[in-house]
mmCIF file of C-alpha atoms and ligand atoms in Angstrom:
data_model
loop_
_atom_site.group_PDB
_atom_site.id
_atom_site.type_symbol
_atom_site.label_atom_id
_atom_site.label_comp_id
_atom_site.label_asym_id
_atom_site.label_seq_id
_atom_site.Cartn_x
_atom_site.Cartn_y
_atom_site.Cartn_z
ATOM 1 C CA UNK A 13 108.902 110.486 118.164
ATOM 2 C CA UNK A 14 107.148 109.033 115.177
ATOM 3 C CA UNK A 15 108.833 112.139 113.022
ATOM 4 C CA UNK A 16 112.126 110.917 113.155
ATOM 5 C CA UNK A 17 113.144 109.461 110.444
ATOM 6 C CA UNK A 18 113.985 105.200 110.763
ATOM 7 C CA UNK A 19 117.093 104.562 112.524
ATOM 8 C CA UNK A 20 118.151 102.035 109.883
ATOM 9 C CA UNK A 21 117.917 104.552 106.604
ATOM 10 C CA UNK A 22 121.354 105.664 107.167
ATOM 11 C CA UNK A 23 123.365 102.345 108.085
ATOM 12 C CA UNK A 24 121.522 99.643 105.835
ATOM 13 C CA UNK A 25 120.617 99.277 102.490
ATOM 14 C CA UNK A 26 116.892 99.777 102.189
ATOM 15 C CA UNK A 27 113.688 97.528 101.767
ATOM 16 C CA UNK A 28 112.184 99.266 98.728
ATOM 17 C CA UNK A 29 111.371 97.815 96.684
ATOM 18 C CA UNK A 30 109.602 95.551 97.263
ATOM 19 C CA UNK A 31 109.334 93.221 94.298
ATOM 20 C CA UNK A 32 106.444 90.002 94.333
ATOM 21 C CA UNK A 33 106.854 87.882 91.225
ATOM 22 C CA UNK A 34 104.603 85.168 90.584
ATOM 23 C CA UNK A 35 103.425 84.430 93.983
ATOM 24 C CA UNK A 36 100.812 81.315 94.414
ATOM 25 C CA UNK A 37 99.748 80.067 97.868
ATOM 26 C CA UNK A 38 97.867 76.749 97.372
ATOM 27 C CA UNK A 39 95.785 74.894 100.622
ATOM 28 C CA UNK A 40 94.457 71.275 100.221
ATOM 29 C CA UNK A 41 94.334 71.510 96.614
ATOM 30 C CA UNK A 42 92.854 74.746 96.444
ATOM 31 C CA UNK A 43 94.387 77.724 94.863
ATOM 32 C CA UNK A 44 94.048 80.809 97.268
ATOM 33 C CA UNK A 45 96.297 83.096 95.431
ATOM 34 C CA UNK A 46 97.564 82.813 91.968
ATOM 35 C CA UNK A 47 100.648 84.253 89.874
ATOM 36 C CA UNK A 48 100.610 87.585 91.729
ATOM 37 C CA UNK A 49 103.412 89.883 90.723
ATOM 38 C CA UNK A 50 103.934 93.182 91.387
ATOM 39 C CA UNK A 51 106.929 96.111 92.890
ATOM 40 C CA UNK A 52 106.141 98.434 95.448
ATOM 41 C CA UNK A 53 108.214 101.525 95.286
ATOM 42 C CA UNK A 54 108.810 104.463 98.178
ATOM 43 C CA UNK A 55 106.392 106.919 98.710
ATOM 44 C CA UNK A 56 102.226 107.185 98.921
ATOM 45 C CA UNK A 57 100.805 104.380 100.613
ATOM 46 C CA UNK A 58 99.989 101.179 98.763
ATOM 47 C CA UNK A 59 96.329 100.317 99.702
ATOM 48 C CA UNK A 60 94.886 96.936 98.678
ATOM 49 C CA UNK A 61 91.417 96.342 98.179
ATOM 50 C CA UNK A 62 88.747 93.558 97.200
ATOM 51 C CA UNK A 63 86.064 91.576 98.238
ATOM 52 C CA UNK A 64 85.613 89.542 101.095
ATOM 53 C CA UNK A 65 87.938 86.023 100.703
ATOM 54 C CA UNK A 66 89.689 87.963 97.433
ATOM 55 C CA UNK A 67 93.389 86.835 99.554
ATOM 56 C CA UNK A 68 94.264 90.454 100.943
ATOM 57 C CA UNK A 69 95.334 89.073 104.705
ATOM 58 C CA UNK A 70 96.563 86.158 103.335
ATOM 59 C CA UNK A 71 98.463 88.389 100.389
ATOM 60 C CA UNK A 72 99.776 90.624 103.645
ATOM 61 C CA UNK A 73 100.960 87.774 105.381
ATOM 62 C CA UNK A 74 103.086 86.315 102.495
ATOM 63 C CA UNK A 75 104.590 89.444 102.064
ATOM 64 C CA UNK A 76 105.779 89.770 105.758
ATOM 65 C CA UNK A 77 107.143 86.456 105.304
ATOM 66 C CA UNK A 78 104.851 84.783 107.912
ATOM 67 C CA UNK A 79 103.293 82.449 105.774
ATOM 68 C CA UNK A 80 105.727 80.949 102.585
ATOM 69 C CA UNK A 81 104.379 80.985 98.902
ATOM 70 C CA UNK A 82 104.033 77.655 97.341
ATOM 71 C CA UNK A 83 105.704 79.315 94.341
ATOM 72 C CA UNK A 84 106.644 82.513 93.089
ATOM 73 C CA UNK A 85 109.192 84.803 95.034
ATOM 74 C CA UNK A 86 109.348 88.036 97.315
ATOM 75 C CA UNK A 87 112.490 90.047 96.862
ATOM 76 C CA UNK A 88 113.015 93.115 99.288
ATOM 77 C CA UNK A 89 115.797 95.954 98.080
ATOM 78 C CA UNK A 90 118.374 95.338 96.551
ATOM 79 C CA UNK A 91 118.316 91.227 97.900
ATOM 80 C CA UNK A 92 118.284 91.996 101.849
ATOM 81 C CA UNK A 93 117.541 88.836 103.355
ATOM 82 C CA UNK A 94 114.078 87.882 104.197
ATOM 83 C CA UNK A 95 114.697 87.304 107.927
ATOM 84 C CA UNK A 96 116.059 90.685 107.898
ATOM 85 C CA UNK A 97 113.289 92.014 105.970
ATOM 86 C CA UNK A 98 110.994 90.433 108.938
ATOM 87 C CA UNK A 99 112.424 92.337 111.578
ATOM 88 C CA UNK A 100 112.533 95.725 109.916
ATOM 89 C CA UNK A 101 108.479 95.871 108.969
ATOM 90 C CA UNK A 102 105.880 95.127 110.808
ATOM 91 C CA UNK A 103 102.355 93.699 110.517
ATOM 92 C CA UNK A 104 98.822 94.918 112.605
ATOM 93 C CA UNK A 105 96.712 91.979 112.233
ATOM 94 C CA UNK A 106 92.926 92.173 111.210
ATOM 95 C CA UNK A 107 92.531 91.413 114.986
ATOM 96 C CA UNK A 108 95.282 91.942 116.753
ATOM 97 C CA UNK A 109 96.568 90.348 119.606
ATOM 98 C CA UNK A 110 97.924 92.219 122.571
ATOM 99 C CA UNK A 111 99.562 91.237 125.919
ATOM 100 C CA UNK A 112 97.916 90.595 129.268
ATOM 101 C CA UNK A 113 99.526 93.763 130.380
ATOM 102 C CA UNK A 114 98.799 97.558 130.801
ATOM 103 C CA UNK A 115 98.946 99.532 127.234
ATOM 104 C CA UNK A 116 102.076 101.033 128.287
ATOM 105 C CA UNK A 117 103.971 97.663 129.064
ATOM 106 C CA UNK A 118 102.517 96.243 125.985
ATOM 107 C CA UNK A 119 104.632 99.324 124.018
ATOM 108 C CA UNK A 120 107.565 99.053 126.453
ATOM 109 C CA UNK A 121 107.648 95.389 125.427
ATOM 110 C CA UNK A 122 108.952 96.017 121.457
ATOM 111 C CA UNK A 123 111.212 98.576 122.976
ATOM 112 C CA UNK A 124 113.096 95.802 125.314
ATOM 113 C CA UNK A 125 116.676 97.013 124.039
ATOM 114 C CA UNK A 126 116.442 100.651 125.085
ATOM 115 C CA UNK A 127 117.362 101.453 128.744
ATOM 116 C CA UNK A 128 114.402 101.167 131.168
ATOM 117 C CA UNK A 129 113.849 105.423 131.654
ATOM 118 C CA UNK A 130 114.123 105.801 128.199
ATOM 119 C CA UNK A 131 112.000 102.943 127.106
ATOM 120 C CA UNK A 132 109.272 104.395 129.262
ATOM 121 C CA UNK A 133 109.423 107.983 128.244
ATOM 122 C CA UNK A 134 109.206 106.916 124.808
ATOM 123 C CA UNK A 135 106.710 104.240 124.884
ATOM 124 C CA UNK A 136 104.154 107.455 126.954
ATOM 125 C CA UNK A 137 104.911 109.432 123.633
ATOM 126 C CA UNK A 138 103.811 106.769 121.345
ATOM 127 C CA UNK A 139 100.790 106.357 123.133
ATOM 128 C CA UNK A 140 99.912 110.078 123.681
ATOM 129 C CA UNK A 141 100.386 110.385 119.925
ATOM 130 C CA UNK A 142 97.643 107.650 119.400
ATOM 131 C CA UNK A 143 95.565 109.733 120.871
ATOM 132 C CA UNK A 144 95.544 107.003 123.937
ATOM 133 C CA UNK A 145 97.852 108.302 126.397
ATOM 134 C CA UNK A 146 94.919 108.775 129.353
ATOM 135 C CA UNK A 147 95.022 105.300 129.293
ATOM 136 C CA UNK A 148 98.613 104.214 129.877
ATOM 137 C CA UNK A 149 97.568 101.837 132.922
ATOM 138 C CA UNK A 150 94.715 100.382 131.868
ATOM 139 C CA UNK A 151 95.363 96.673 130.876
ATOM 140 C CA UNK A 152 95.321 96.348 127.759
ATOM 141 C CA UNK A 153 92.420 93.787 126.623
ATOM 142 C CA UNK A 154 90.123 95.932 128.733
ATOM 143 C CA UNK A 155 90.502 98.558 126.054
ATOM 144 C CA UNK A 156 87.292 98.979 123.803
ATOM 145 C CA UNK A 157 87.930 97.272 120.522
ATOM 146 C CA UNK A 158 88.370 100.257 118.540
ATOM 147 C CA UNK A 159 91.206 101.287 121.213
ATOM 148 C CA UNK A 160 92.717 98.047 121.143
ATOM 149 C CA UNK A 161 93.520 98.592 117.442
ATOM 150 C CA UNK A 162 95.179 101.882 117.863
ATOM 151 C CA UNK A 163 97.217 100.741 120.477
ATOM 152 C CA UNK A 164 98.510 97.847 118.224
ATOM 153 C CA UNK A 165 99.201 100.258 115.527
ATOM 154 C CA UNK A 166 101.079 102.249 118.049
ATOM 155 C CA UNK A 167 103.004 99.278 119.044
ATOM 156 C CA UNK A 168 104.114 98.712 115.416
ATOM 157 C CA UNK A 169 105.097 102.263 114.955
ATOM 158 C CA UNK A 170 106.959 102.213 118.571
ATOM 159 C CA UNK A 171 109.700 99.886 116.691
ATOM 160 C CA UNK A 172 110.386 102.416 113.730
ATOM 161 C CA UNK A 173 109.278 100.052 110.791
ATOM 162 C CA UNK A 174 110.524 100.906 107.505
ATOM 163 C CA UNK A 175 107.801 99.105 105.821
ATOM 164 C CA UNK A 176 104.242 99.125 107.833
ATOM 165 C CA UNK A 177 101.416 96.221 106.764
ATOM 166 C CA UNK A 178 98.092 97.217 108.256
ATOM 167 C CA UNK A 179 94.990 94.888 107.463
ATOM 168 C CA UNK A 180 92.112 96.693 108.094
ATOM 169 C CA UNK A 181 93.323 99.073 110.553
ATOM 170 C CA UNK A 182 89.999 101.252 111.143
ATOM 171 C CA UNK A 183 87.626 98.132 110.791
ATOM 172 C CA UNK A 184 85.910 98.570 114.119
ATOM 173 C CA UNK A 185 86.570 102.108 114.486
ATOM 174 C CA UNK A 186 84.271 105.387 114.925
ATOM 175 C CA UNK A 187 84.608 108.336 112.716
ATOM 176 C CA UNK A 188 86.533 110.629 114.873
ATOM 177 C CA UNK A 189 89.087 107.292 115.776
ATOM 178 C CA UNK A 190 89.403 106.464 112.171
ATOM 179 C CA UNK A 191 90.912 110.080 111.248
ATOM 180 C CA UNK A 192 92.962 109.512 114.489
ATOM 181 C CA UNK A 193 94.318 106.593 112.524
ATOM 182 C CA UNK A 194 94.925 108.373 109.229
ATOM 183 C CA UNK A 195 96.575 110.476 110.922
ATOM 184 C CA UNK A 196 99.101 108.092 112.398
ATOM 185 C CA UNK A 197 98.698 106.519 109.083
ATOM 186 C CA UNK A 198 99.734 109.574 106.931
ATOM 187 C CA UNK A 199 102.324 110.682 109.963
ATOM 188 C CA UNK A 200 104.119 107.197 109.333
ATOM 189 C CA UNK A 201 104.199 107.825 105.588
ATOM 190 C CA UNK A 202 105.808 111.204 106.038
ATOM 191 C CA UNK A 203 108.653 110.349 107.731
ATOM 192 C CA UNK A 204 109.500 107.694 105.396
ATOM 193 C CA UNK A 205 107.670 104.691 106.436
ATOM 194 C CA UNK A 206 106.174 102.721 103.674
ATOM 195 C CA UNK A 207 102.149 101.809 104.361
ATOM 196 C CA UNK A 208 100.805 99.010 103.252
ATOM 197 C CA UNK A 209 97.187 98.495 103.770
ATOM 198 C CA UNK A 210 93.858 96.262 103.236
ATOM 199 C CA UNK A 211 90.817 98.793 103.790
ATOM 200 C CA UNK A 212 87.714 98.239 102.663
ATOM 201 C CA UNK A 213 86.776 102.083 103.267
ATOM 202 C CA UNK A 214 86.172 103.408 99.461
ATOM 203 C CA UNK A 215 87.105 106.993 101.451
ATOM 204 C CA UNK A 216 89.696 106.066 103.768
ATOM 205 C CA UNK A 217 91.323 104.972 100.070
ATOM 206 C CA UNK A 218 90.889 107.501 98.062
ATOM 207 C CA UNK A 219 92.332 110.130 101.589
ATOM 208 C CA UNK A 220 95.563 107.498 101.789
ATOM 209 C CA UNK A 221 96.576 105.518 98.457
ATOM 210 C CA UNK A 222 99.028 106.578 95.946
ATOM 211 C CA UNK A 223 97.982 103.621 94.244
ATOM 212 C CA UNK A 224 95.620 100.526 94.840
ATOM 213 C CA UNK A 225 96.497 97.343 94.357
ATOM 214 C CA UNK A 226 92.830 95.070 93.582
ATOM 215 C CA UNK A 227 92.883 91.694 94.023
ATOM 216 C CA UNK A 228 90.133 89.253 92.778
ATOM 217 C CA UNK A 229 89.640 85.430 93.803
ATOM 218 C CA UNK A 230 92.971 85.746 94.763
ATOM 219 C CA UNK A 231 94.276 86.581 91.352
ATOM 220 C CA UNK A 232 95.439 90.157 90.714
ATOM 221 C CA UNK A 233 92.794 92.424 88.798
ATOM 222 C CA UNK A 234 95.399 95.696 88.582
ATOM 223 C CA UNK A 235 97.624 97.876 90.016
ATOM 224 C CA UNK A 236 96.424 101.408 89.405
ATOM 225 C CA UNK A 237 97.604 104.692 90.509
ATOM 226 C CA UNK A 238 95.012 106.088 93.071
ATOM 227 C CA UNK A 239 93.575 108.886 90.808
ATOM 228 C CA UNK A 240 93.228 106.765 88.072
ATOM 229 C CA UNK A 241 91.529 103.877 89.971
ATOM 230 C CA UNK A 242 88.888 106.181 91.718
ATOM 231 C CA UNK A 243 88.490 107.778 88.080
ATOM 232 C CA UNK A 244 88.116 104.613 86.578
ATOM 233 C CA UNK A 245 89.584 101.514 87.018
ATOM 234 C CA UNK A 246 91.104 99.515 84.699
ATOM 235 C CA UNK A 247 89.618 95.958 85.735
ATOM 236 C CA UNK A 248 85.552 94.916 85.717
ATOM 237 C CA UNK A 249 86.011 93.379 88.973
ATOM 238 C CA UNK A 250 86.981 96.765 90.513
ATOM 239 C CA UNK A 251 84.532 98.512 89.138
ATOM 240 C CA UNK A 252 82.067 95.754 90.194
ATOM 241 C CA UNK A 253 83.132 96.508 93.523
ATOM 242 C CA UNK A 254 83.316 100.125 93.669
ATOM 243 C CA UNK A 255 80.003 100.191 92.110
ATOM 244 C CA UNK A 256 79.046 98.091 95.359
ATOM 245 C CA UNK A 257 78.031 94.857 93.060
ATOM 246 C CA UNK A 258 78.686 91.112 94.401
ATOM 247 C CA UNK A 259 81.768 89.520 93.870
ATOM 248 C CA UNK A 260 82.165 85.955 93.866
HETATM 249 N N1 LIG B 301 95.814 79.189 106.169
HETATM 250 C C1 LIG B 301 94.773 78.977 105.365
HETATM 251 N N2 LIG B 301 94.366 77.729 105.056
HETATM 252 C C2 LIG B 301 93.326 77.527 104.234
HETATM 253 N N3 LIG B 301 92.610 78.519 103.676
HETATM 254 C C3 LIG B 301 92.949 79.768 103.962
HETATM 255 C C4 LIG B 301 94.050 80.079 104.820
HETATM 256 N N4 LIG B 301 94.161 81.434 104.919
HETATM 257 C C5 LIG B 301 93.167 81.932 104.148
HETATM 258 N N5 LIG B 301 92.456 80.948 103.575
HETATM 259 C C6 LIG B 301 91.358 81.125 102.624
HETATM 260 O O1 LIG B 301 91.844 81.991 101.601
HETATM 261 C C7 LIG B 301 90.828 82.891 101.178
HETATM 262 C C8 LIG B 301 91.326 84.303 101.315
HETATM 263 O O2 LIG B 301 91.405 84.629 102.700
HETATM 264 P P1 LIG B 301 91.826 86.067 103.217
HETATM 265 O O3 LIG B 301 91.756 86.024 104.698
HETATM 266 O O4 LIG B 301 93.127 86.439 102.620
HETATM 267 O O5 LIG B 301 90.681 86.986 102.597
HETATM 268 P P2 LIG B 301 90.521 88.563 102.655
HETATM 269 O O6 LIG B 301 90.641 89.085 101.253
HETATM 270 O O7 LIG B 301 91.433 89.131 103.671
HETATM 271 O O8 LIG B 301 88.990 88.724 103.093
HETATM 272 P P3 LIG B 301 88.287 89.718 104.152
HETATM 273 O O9 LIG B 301 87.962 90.969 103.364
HETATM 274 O O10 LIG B 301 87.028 88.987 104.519
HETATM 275 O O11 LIG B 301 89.190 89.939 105.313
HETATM 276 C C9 LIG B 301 89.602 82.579 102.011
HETATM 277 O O12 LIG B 301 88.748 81.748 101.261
HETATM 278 C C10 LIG B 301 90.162 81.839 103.220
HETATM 279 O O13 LIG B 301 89.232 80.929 103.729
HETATM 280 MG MG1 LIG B 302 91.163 89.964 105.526
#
C-alpha cells in the first residue's frame, strides 16, 4: 500500500515547497536556533546533520509546526495553511511514543476514518511491509526498541504523508533493521513522499540524501547537494564533523 501515490496529490494544491526564512527559536534568553532560512523542493530526501545540541529535533519540530519560531516564518506550497500543513506530514520522534495497545491497533488507530475491515486489512499490510507483521498482537511497548521505531515509522506512513520528518529513525537499530528502514525510507520517497531526516549515520546519508542540510550551534553552516557535501563540504564545521572532530 505504501506505492500508491498520496491521496491528496490530485485534489489539493501541494506542500512543496517548503520555504523557512529566517527562523530563530529563543528559550530563557538563550538563542537555540538563529536566522535559519532555507526551501526544500520535491524529490531526494533532505537529510540534516550536526552535532549533538546543533538544533536538528528542535529545527524538525518547528518545521512540523509543533513548536512556533520566535521569529522568522515557515511557508508550505503555494501558502497552504499551517494547520493544514500539520495534518498532511507527519513527524517520528527521536523516541517515539506509542499506545498501550497491540502494534496492529496502534496502526488501526491513524486509520480511524476508514471502515473497520478495511482499516484492518490495511493496517496488516503496513506492518508486514515493516518487516513486523509476525508481530501484529504483540502490545506494542513490549516490542524491542529497535522494533518500536519501525512500527512508529509504519504508523506515519499508514496515514499517506506527503511530507515525512524522521529524527533519527535507525538510532537504536541493528544493521539488517536499519536497511529495513531505508528501505521504507527510500519506498516512501518513490512514491512521492518527501523525507526529511536527522541521522547521524555518515552512510545511511550518503545511501539517502539528495542534499544535506548542516546545522551548527543552531545556526545554519550550508545546504549542499549530497555529492558535493560527501566530496567536500562547503562549511569548516561540516568538515569538522565528518572528519569526526569535536564540535562545540
Ligand atoms: N524546549 C526547549 N527548551 C529549552 N531548551 C531546549 C528546548 N528544546 C531544545 N533545547 C535545547 O536546544 C539545543 C538543541 O536541542 P536539539 O534537541 O534540537 O539538539 P539536536 O541537534 O537534536 O541534538 P542530538 O543530536 O543530541 O539529538 C539543546 O541545547 C537543547 O538543550
Ligand atoms: Mg535530536
Amino acid at each position: 500500500m505504501l506505492d500508491r501515490p498520496s491521496p491528496y496529490a490530485p485534489i489539493l494544491a501541494g506542500l512543496l515547497p517548503l520555504q523557512a526564512t529566517g527562523i530563530g527559536v529563543v528559550r530563557a534568553g538563550k538563542a537555540l536556533l538563529s536566522d535559519i532560512s532555507f526551501r526544500l523542493v520535491a524529490g531526494a530526501p533532505t537529510v540534516i546533520m550536526g552535532a549533538n545540541g546543533a538544533g536538528k529535533s528542535l529545527l524538525l519540530r518547528v518545521l512540523h509546526g509543533l513548536i512556533a519560531p520566535t521569529t522568522g516564518t515557515i511557508t508550505w506550497g503555494t501558502g497552504v495553511d499551517t494547520d493544514v500543513a500539520g495534518r498532511r506530514s507527519a513527524l517520528v520522534f527521536q523516541r517515539p511514543t506509542l499506545l498501550r495497545r497491540s502494534a496492529l491497533a496502534n496502526i488501526e488507530f491513524v486509520l480511524s476514518h476508514r471502515p473497520r475491515a478495511a482499516r484492518r486489512q490495511s493496517a496488516q499490510e503496513t506492518l508486514d511491509q515493516a518487516g513486523l507483521g509476525h508481530l501484529a498482537s504483540t502490545p506494542a511497548r513490549q516490542l524491542s526498541g529497535g522494533e518500536q521505531q519501525r512500527l512508529a515509522m509504519a504508523r506515519a506512513l499508514a496515514s499517506y504523508p506527503e511530507v515525512l520528518f524522521l529524527d533519527e529513525p535507525a538510532a537504536s537499530l541493528d544493521p539488517a533493521a536499519t536497511l529495513a528502514v531505508e528501505a521504507l525510507i527510500k519506498r516512501a520517497s518513490g512514491s512521492g513522499t518527501k523525507v526529511i531526516l536527522v541521522t547521524h549515520d555518515i552512510g545511511q546519508a550518503r545511501r539517502l540524501a539528495g542534499e544535506v542540510v548542516f546545522l551548527a550551534g543552531g545556526r545554519l553552516s550550508e545546504v549542499t547537494a549530497a555529492d558535493d557535501f560527501f566530496k567536500q563540504p562547503c562549511s569548516a564545521t561540516a568538515r569538522a564533523y565528518l572528519a569526526g572532530e569535536l564540535i562545540v
